[in-house]
Coordinates of C-alpha atoms in Angstrom, one line a residue:
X1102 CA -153.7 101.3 -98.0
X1103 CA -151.5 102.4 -101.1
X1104 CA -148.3 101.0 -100.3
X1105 CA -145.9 103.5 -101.7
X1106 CA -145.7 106.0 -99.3
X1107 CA -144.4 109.5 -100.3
X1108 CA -140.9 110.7 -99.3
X1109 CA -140.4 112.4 -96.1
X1110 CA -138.2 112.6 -93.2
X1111 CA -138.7 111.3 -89.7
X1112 CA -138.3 113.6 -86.6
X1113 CA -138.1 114.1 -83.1
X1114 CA -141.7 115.1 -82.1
X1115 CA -141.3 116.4 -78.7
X1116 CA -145.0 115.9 -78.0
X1117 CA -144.7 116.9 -74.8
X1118 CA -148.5 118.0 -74.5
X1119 CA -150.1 115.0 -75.9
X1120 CA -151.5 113.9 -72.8
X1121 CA -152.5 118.1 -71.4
X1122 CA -156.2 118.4 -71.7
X1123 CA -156.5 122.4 -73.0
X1124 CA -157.1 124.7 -70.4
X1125 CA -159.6 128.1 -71.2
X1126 CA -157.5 130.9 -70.6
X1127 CA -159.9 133.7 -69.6
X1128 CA -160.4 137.0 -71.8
X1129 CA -157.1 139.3 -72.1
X1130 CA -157.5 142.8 -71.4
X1131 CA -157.6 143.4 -75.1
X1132 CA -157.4 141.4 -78.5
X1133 CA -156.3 142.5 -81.5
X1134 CA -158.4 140.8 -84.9
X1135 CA -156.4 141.0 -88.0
X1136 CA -159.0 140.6 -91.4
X1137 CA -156.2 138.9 -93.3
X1138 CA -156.5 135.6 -92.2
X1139 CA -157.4 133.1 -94.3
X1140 CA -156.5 132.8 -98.3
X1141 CA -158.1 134.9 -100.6
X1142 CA -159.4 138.1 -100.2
X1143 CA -159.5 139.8 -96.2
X1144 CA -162.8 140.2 -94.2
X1145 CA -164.2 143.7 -94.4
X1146 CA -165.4 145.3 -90.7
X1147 CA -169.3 145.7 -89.7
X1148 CA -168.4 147.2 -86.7
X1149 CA -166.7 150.6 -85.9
X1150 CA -164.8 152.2 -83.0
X1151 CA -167.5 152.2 -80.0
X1152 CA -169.4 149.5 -80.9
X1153 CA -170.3 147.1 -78.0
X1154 CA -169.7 143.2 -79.3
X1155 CA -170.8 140.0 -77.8
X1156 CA -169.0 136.6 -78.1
X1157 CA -170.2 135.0 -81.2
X1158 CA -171.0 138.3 -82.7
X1159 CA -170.0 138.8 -86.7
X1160 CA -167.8 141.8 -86.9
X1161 CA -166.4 141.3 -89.8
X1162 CA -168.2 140.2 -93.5
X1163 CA -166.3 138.0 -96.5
X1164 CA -164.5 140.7 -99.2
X1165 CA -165.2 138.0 -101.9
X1166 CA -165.9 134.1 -102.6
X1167 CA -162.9 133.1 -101.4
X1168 CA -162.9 134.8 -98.1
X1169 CA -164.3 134.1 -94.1
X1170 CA -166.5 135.8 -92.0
X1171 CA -165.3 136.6 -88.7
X1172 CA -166.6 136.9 -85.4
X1173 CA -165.6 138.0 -82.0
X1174 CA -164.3 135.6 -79.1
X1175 CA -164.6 138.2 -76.4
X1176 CA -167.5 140.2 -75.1
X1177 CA -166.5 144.2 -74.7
X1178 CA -165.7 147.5 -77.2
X1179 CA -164.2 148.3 -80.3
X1180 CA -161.3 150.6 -79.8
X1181 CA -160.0 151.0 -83.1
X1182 CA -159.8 149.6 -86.4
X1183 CA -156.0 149.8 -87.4
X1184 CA -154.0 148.5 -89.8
X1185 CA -151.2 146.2 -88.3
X1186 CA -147.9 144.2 -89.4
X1187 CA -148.7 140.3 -89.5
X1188 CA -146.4 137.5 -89.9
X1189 CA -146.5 137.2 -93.4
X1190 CA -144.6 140.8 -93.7
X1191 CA -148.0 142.3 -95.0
X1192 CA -149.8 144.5 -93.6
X1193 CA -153.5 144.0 -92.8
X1194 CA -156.5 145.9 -91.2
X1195 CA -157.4 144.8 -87.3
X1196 CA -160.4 145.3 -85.0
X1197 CA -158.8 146.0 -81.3
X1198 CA -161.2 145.1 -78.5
X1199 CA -161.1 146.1 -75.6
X1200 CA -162.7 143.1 -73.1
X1201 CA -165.1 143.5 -70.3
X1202 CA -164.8 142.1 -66.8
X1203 CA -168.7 139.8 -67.8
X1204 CA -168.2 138.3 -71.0
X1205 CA -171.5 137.3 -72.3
X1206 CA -172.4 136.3 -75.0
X1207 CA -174.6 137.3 -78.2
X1208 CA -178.2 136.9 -77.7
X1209 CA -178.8 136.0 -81.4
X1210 CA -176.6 132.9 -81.5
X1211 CA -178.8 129.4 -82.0
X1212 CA -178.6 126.3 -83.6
X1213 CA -178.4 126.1 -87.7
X1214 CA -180.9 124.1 -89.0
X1215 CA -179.0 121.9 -91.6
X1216 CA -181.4 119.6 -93.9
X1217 CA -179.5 119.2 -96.9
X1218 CA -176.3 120.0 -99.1
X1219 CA -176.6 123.7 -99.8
X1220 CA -177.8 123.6 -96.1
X1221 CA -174.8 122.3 -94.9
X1222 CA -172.5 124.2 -97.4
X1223 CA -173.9 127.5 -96.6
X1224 CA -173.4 126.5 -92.4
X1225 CA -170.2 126.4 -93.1
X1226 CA -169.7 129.2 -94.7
X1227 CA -171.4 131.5 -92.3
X1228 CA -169.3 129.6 -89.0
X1229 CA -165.4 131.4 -90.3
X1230 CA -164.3 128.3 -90.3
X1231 CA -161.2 128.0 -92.5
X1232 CA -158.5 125.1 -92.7
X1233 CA -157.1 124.5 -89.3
X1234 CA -154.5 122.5 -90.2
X1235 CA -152.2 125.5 -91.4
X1236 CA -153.4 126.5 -94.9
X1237 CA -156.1 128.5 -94.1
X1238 CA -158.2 128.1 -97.1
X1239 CA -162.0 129.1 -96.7
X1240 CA -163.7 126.1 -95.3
X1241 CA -166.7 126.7 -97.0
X1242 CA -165.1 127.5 -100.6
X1243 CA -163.4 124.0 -100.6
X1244 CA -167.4 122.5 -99.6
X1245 CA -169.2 124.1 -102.1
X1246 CA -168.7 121.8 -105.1
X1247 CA -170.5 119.2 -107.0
X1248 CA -170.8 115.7 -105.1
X1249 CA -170.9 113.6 -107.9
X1250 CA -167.2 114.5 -108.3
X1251 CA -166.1 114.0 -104.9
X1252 CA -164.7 110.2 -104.6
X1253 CA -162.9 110.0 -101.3
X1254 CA -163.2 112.5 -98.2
X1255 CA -159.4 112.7 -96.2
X1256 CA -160.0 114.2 -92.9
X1257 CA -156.3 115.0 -91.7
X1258 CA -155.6 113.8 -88.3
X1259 CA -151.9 113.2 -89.3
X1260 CA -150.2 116.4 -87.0
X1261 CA -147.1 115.6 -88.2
X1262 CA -145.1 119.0 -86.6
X1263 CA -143.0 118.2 -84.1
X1264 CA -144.5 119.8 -80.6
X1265 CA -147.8 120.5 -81.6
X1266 CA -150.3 118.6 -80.0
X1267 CA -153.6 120.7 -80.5
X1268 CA -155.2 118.2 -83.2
X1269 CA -154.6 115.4 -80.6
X1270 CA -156.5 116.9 -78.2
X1271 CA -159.6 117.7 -80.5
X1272 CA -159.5 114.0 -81.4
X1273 CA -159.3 112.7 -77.7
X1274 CA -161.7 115.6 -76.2
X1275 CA -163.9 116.3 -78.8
X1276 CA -164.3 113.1 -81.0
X1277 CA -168.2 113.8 -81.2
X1278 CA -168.7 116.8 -83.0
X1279 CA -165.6 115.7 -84.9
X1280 CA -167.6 112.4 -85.9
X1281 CA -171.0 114.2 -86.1
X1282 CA -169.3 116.2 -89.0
X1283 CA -167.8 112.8 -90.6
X1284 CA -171.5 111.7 -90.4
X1285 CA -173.1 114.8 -92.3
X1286 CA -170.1 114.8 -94.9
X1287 CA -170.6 111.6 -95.5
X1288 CA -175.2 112.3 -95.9
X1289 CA -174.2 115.0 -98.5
X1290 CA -171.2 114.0 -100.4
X1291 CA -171.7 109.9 -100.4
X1292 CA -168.5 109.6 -101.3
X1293 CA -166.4 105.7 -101.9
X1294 CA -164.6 106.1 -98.5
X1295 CA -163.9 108.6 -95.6
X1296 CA -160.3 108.3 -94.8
X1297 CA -159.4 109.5 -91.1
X1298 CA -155.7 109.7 -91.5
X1299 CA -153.5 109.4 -88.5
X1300 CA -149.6 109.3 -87.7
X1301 CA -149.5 105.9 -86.1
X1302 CA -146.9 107.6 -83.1
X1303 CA -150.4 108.7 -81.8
X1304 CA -152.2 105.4 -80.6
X1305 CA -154.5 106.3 -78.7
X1306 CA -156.3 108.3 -81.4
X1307 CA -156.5 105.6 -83.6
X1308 CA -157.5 103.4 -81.1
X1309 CA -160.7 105.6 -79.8
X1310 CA -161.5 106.7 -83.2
X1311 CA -161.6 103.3 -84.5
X1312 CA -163.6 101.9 -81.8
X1313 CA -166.4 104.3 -81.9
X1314 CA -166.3 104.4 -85.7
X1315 CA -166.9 100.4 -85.6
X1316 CA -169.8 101.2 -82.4
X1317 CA -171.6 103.4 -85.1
X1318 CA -173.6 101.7 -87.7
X1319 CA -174.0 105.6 -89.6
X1320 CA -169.8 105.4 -89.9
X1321 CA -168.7 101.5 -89.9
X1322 CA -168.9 101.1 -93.3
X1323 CA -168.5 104.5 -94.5
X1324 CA -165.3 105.4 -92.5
X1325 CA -161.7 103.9 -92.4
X1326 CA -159.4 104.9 -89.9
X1327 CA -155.9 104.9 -91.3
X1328 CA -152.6 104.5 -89.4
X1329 CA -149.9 106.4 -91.2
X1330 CA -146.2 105.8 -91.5
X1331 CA -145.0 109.3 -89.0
X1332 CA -143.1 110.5 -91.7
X1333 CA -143.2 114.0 -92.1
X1334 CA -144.8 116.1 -93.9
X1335 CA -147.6 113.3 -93.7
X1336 CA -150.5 116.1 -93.1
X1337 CA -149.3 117.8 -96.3
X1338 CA -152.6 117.6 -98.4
X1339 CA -151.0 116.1 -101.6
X1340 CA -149.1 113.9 -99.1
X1341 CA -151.9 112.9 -97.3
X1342 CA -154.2 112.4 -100.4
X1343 CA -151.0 110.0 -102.0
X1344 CA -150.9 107.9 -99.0
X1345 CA -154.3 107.4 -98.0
X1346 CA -156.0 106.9 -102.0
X1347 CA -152.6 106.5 -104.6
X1348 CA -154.1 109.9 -106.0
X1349 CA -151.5 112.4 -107.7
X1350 CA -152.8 116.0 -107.6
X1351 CA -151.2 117.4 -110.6
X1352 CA -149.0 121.1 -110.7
X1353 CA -151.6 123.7 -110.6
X1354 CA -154.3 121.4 -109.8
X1355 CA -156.6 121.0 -106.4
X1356 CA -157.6 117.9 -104.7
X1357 CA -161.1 118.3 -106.2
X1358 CA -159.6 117.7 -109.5
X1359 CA -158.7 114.2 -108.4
X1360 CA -161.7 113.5 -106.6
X1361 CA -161.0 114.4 -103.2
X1362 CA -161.4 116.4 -100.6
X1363 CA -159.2 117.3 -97.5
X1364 CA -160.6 118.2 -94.3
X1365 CA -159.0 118.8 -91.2
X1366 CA -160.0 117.4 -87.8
X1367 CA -160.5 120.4 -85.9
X1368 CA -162.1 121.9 -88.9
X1369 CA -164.4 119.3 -88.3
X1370 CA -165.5 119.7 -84.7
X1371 CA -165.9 123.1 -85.0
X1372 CA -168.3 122.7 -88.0
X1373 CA -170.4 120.6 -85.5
X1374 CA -170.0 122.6 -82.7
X1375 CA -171.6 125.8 -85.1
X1376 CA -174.4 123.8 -86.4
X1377 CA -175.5 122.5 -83.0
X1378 CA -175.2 125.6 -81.0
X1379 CA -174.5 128.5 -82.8
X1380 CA -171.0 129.3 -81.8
X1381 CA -168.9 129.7 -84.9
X1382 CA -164.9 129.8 -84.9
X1383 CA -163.7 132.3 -82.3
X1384 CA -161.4 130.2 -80.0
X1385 CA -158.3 128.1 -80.6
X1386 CA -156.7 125.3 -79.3
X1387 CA -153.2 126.2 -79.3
X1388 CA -150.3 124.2 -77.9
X1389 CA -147.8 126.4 -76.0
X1390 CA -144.3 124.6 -75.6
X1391 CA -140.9 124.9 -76.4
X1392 CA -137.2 124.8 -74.3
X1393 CA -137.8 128.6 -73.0
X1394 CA -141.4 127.7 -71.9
X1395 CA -141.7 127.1 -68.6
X1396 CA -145.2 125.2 -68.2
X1397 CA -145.9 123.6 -71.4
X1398 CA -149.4 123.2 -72.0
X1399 CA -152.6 123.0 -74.5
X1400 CA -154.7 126.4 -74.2
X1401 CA -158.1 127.5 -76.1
X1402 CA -157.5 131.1 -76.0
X1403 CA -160.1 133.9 -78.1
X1404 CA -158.7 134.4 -81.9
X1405 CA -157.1 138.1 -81.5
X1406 CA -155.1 137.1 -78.0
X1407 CA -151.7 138.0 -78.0
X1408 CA -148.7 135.8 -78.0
X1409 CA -147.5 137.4 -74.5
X1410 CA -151.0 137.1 -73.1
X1411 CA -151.1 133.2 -74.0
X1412 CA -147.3 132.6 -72.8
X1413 CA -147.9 134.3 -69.5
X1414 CA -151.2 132.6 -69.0
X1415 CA -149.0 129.2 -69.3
X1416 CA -146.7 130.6 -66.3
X1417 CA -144.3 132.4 -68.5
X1418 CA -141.0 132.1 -69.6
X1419 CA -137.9 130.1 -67.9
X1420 CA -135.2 131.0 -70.0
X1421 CA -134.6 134.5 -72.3
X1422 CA -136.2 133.1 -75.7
X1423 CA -134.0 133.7 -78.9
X1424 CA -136.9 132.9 -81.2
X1425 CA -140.7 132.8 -80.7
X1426 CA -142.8 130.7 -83.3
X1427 CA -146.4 130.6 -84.6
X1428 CA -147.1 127.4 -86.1
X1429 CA -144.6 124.1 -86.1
X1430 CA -141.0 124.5 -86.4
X1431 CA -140.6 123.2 -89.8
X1432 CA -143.5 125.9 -91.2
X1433 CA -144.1 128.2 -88.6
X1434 CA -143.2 131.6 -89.2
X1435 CA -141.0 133.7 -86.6
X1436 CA -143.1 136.3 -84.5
X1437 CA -142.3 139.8 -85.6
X1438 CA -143.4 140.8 -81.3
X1439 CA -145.0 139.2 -78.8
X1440 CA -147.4 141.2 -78.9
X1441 CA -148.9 139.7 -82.3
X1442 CA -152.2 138.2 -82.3
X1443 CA -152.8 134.5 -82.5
X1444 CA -155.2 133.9 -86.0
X1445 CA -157.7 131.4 -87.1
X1446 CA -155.6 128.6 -88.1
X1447 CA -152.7 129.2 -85.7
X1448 CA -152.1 125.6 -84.3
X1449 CA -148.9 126.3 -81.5
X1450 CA -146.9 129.0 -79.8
X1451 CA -143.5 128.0 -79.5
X1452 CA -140.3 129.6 -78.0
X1453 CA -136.8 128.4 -78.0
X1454 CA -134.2 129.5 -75.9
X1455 CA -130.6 131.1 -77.7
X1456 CA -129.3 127.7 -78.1
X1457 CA -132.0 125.8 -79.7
X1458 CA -132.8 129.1 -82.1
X1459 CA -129.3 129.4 -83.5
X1460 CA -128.5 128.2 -86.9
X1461 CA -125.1 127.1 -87.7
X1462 CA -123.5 128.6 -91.3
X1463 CA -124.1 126.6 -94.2
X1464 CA -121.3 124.8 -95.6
X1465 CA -119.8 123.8 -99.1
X1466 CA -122.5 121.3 -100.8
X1467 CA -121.0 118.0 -100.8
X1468 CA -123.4 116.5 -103.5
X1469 CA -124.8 114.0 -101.5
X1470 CA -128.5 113.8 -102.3
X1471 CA -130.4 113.7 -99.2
X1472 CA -132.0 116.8 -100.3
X1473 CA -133.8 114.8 -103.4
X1474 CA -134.1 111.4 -101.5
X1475 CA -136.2 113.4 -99.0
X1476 CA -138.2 115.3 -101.3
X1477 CA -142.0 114.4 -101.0
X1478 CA -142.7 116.6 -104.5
X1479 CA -139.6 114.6 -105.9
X1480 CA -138.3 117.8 -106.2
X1481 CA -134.1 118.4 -107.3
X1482 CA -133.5 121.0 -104.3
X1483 CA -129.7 121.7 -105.4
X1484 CA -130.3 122.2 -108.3
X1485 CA -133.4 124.6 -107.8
X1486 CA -130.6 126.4 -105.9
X1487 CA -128.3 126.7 -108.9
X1488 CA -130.6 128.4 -111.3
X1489 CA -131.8 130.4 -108.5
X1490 CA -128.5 131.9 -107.9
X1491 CA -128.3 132.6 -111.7
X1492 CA -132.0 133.5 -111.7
X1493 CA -132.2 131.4 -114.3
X1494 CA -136.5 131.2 -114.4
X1495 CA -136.9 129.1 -117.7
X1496 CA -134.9 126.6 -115.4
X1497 CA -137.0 127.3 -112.7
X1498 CA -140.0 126.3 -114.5
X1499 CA -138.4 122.9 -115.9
X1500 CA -137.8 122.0 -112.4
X1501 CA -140.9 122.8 -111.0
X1502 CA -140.7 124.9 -108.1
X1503 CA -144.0 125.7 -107.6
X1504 CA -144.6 122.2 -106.9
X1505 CA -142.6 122.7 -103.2
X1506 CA -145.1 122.4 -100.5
X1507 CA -142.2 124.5 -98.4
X1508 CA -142.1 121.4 -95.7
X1509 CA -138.5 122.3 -95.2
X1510 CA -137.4 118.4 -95.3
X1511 CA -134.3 119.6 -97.7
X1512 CA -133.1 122.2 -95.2
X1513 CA -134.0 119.8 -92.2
X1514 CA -131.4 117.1 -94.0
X1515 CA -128.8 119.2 -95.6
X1516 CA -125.6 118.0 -93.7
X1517 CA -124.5 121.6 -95.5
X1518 CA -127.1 123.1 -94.0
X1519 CA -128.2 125.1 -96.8
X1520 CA -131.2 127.5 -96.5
X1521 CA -132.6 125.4 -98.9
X1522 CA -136.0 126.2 -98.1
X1523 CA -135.7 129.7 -98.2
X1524 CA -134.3 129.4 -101.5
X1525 CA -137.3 127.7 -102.8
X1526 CA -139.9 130.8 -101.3
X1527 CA -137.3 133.3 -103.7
X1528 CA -137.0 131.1 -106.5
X1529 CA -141.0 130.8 -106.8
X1530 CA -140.5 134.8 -107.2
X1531 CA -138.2 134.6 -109.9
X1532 CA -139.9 132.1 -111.6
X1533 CA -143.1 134.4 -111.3
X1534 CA -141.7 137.3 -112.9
X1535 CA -140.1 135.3 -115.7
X1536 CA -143.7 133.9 -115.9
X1537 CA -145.3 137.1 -116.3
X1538 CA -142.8 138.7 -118.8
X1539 CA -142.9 135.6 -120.8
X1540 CA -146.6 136.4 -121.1
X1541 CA -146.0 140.0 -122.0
X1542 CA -144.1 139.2 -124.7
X1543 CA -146.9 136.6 -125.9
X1544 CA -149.5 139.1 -125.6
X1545 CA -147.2 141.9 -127.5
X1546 CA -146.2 139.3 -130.3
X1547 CA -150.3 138.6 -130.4
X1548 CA -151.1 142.1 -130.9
X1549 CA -148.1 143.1 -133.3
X1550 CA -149.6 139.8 -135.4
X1551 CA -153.0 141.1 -135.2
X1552 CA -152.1 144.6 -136.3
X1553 CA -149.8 143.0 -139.2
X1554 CA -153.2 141.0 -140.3
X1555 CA -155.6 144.3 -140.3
X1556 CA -152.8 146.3 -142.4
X1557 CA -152.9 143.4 -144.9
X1558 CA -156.6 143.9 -145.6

């Protein structure tokens, strides 16, 4: 293994569900299926109001390359197509479903026959699957590219968020079509090494995955499973892809670039999972937990269920929650309602009680550093907060904000407690808009040059 690991910070995981086999909560009475949920351009609807849809059944068709398709997880009739508020504070069109008491599913579902890169590639594309791991880039996108460039495969079993658990589970429960995946990106791509990468506070998934990974003569020498220093954000992609080959994926670059691709593990089963039986991605493992749960536990609940369904599926809450979030707590966003839907690549549903989801005021900055000794980008997070407060965007740009992954290990450290985080997201903004204007005034000196040149002749 490289042995300089990344910065990071270590923290209390609280994985209080490591050990909860994930329970199939049944339909909800409806689900509501944003089309903005991947990156790139939203799915566009096949279906309309009245339409009768079967579990498996595509209802929704990719807007562009870099988009999903997306299918239905419940069996019963469109009730509306509706635009609705998501997470990200953008608005996004929905397909609301109202479910039927017999959910069956679609008749035309069967395997994929898969025989050989563009096979595979296209499989992919066609399942919805997207990055599972948080990102949510189009599974298939990142897939489609020339083998001869890719060097090492990363599959990310780090799960370095405190709480959630769901990735633990797919590698205890289903390490087959995890490995059966592993297998057919390792046919197609024949890259150096596939790198299973996994935080070592999770034994027992290093430990099965490396035993059946040494039982298979298709993975022994093709496959390392790597135990990983639980420092988080270890499952960050240019983390992981640092720690696991030495590889530096350069600002404004993608892992491709650098000859590798990153994968997550539940990404992977469900791959497998559409190839051998037809069912693409319309159900989630989600972990539910959190000090104003009152059962926490691992669900697979339809894509499209709402938060209150899952939590009262779970038994509820015990204590008034003073913050609901989708996602870990270092990069999970804050639910808007609980009646917001769950999404592809939504990993946990946590809530907090008042006195876990109060933050204290931020104090004087005391200069100490933590903030930059923490850093995984190597990032200067102080001082990113200076020329943001002057928004000060060629300074921006010198200290590379777009590099921040937005892990939150600066506000996480800050004995100031600084929204330092927070100021990163508006500093990218700035920076933006300095970006574009400094290209405005490029283009207008250009064509004031050009127009200079013609008059001469």
């Amino acid at each position: 293994m490289f042995n300089k690991i990344l910065h990071g910070t270590h923290l209390a995981q609280h994985e209080n569900t490591a050990e909860c086999v994930p329970v199939r909560m049944p339909a909800p009475k409806t689900v509501t299926i944003p089309m903005a949920m991947n990156i790139g351009k939203p799915a566009v609807p096949v279906v309309k109001p009245g339409d009768t849809v079967k579990i498996g059944q595509l209802i929704a068709e990719p807007g562009g390359f870099v988009s999903a398709p997306i299918h239905t997880g419940v069996c019963g009739k469109v009730k509306k197509i509706d635009d609705i508020l998501m997470f990200t504070g953008q608005y996004s069109k929905a397909i609301v479903i109202e479910c039927d008491e017999v959910q069956d599913q679609f008749e035309e579902m069967a395997p994929v026959p898969v025989t050989d890169l563009k096979s595979f590639v296209d499989a992919v594309k066609a399942s919805g699957v997207i990055g599972l791991g948080g990102a949510g880039f189009p599974t298939g996108v990142k897939l489609d590219v020339d083998p001869e460039k890719v060097d090492y495969i990363c599959v990310n079993g780090a799960e370095c968020e405190p709480f959630v658990t769901a990735d633990t589970r797919t590698m205890m429960d289903d390490y087959t079509p995890l490995l059966n995946t592993v297998k057919l990106l390792n046919k197609f791509y024949s890259p150096k090494k596939i790198i299973i990468g996994i935080e070592d506070n999770k034994p027992q998934c290093v430990k099965k995955l490396s035993a059946l990974v040494k039982e298979d003569s298709e993975l022994r020498d093709a496959v390392d499973v790597r135990s990983l220093p639980p420092l988080y954000p270890q499952g960050g992609e240019k983390v992981l892809i640092h720690n696991t080959t030495g590889r530096i994926v350069p600002e404004g670059k993608l892992p491709i670039d650098v000859g590798c691709i990153v994968i997550n593990t539940s990404t992977c089963a469900i791959i497998s999972r559409y190839i051998t039986t037809g069912m693409p991605l319309v159900r989630k493992y989600i972990t539910v937990d959190g000090s104003a749960i009152k059962n926490p536990m691992n669900v697979i609940a339809p894509v499209g269920t709402s938060i209150r369904d899952i939590i009262e599926f779970t038994g509820g809450f015990k204590s008034e929650p003073g913050k609901v979030v989708l996602g870990g707590p270092m990069m999970g966003v804050t639910a808007v309602s609980l009646d917001a839907p769950v999404v592809k690549n939504t990993g946990a549903v946590l809530a907090f009680d008042e006195k876990d989801s109060k933050l204290p005021e931020p104090s004087a900055c005391i200069r100490c550093g933590r903030c930059i000794d923490t850093c995984p980008a190597n990032l200067m997070p102080t001082e990113i907060e200076r020329a943001y407060e002057k928004r000060d965007g060629a300074e921006l740009k010198k200290l590379k904000v777009n590099l921040c992954m937005e892990c939150g290990c600066c506000s996480y450290v800050c004995p100031g407690k600084h929204r330092l985080v927070e100021t990163n997201k508006l500093a990218k903004g700035v920076l933006n808009a300095y970006l574009a204007q400094q290209k405005a005034e490029a283009e207008k000196k250009a064509a004031k040059q050009k127009e200079k040149e013609e008059n001469a002749k």
